[in-house]
mmCIF file with all atom_site columns, C-alpha atoms in Angstrom:
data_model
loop_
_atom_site.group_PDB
_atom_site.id
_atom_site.type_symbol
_atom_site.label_atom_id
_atom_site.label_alt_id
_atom_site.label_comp_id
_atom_site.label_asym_id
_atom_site.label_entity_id
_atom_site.label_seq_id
_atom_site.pdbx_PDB_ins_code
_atom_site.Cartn_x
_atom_site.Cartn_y
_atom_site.Cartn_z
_atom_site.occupancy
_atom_site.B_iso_or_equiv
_atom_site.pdbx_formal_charge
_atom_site.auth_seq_id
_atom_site.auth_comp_id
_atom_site.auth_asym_id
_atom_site.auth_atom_id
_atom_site.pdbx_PDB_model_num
ATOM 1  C CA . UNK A 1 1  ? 0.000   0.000  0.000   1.00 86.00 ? 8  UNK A CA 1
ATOM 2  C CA . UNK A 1 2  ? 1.962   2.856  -1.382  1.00 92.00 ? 9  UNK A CA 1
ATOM 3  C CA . UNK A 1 3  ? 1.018   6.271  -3.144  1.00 94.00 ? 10 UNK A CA 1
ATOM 4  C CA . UNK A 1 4  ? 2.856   6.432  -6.508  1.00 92.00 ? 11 UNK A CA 1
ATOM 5  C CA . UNK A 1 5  ? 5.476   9.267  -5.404  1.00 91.00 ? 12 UNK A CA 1
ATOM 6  C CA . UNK A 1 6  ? 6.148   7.000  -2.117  1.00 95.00 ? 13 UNK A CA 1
ATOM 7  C CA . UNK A 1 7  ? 10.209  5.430  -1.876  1.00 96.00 ? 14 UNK A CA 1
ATOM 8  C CA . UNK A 1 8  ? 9.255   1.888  -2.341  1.00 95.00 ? 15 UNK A CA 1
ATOM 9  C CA . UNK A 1 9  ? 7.201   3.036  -5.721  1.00 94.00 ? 16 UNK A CA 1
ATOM 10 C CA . UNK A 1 10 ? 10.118  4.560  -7.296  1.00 95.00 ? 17 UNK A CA 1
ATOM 11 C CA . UNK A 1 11 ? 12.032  1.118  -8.961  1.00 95.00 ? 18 UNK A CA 1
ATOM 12 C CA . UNK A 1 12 ? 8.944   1.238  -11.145 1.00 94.00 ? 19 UNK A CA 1
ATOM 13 C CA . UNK A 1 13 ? 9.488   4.481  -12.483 1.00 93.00 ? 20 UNK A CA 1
ATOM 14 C CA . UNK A 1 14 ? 10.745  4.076  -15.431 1.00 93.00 ? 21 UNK A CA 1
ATOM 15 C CA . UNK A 1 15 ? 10.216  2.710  -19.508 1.00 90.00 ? 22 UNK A CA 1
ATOM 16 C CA . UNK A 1 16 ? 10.623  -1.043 -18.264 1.00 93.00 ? 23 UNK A CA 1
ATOM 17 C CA . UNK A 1 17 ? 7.314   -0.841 -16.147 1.00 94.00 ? 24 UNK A CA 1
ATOM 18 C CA . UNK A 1 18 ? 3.546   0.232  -17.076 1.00 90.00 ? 25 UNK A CA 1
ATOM 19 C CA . UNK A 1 19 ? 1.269   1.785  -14.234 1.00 89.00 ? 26 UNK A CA 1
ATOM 20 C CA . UNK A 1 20 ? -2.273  1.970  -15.005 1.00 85.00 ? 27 UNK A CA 1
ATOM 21 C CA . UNK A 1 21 ? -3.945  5.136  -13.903 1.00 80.00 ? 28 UNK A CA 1
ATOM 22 C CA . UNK A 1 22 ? -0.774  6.767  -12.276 1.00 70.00 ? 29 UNK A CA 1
ATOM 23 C CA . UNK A 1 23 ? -3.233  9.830  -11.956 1.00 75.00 ? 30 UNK A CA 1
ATOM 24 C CA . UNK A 1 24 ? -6.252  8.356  -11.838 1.00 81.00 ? 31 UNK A CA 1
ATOM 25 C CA . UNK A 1 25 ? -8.791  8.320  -8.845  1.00 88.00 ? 32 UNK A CA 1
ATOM 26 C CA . UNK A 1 26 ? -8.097  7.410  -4.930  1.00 93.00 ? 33 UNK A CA 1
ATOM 27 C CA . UNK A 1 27 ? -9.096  4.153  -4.218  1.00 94.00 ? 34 UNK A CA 1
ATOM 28 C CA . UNK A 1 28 ? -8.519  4.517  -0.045  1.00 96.00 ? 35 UNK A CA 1
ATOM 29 C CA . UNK A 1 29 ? -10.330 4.292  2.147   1.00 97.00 ? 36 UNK A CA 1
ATOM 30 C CA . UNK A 1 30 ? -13.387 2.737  0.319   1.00 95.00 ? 37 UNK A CA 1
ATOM 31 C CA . UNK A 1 31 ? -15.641 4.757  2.604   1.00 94.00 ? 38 UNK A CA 1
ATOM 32 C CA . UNK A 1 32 ? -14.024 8.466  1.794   1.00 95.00 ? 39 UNK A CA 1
ATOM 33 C CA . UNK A 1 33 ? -11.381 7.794  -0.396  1.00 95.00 ? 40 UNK A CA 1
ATOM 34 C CA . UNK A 1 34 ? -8.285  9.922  0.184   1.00 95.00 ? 41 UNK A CA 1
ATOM 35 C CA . UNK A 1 35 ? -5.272  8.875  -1.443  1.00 95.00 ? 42 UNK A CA 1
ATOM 36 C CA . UNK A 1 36 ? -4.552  6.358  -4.975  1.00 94.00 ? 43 UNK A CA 1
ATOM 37 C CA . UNK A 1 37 ? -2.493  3.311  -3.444  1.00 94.00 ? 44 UNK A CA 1
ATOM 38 C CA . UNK A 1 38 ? -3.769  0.597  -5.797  1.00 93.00 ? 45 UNK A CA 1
ATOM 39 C CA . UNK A 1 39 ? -2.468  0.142  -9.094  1.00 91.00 ? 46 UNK A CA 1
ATOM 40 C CA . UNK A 1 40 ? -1.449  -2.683 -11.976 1.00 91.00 ? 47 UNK A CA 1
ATOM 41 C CA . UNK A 1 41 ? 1.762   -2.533 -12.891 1.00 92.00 ? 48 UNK A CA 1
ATOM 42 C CA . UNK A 1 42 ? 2.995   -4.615 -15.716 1.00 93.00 ? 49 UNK A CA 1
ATOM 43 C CA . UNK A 1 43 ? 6.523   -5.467 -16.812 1.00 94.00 ? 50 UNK A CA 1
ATOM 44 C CA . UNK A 1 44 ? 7.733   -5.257 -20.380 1.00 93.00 ? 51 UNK A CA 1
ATOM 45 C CA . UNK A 1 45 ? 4.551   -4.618 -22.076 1.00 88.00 ? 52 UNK A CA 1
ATOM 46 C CA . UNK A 1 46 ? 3.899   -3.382 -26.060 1.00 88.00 ? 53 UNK A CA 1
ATOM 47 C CA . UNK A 1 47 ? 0.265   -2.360 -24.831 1.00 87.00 ? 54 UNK A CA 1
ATOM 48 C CA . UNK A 1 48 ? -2.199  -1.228 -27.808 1.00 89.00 ? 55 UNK A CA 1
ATOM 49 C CA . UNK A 1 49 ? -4.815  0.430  -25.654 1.00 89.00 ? 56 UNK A CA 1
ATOM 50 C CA . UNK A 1 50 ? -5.316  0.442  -21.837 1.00 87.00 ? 57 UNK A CA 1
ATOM 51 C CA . UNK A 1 51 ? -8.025  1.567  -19.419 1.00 87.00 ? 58 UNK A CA 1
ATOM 52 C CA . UNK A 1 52 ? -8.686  1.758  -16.196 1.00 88.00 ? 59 UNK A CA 1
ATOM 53 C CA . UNK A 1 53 ? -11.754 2.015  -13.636 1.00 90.00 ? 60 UNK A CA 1
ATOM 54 C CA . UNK A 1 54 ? -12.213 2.271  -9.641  1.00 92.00 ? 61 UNK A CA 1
ATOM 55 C CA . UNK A 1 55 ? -14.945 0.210  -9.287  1.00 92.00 ? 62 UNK A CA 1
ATOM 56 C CA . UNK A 1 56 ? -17.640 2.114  -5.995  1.00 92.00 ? 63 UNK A CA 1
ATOM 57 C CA . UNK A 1 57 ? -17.740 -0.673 -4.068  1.00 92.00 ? 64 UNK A CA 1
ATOM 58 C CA . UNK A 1 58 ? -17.527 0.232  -0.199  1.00 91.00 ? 65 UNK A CA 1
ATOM 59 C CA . UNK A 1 59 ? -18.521 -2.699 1.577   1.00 91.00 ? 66 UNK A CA 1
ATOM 60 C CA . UNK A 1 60 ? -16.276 -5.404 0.458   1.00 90.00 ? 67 UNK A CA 1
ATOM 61 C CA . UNK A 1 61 ? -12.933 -3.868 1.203   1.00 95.00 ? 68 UNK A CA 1
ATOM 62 C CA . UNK A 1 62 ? -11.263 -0.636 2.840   1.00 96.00 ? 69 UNK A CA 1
ATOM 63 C CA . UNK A 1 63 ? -10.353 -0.076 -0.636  1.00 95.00 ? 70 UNK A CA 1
ATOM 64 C CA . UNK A 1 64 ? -12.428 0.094  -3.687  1.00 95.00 ? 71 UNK A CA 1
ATOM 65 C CA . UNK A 1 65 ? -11.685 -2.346 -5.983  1.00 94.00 ? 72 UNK A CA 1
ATOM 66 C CA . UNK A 1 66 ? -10.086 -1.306 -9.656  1.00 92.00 ? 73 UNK A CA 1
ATOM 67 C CA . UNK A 1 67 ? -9.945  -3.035 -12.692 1.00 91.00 ? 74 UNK A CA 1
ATOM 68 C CA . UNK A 1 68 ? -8.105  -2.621 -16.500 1.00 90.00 ? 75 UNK A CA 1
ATOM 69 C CA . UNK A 1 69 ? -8.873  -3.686 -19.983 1.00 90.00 ? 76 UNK A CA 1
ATOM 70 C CA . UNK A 1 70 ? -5.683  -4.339 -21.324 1.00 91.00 ? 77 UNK A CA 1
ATOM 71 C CA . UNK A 1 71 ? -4.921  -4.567 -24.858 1.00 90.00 ? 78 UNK A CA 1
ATOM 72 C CA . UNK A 1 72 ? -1.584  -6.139 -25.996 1.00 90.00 ? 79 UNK A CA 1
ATOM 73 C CA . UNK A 1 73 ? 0.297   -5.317 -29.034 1.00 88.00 ? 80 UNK A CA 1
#
């Protein structure tokens, strides 16, 4: 559980790694979401189109859930 500017985030900033939604919408806590701490992040990936969605679902976690289309090259 990490924001995307946070020390352990930064060996993934860089060309080798993809992060959905680095600016996309907080996903924490699920019940007055604060801060972005959930991402994919995919290695080494020709991607063709990508998307990304925080799903409003409060109940079943303490963080909303997220999910991506992912379209490979």
């Amino acid at each position: 559980n990490a924001e995307l500017n946070d020390k352990s985030m930064k060996p993934f900033h860089n060309k080798t790694w993809t992060i959905t939604d680095p600016n996309g919408q907080k996903t924490w806590p699920s019940h007055d979401p604060k801060v972005q701490i959930d991402f994919f992040i995919m290695k080494n990936c020709s991607l063709k189109d990508l998307s990304h969605q925080t799903i409003n679902e409060k109940i079943a976690s303490d963080h909303l859930p997220i999910k991506a289309k992912v379209l490979f090259q």
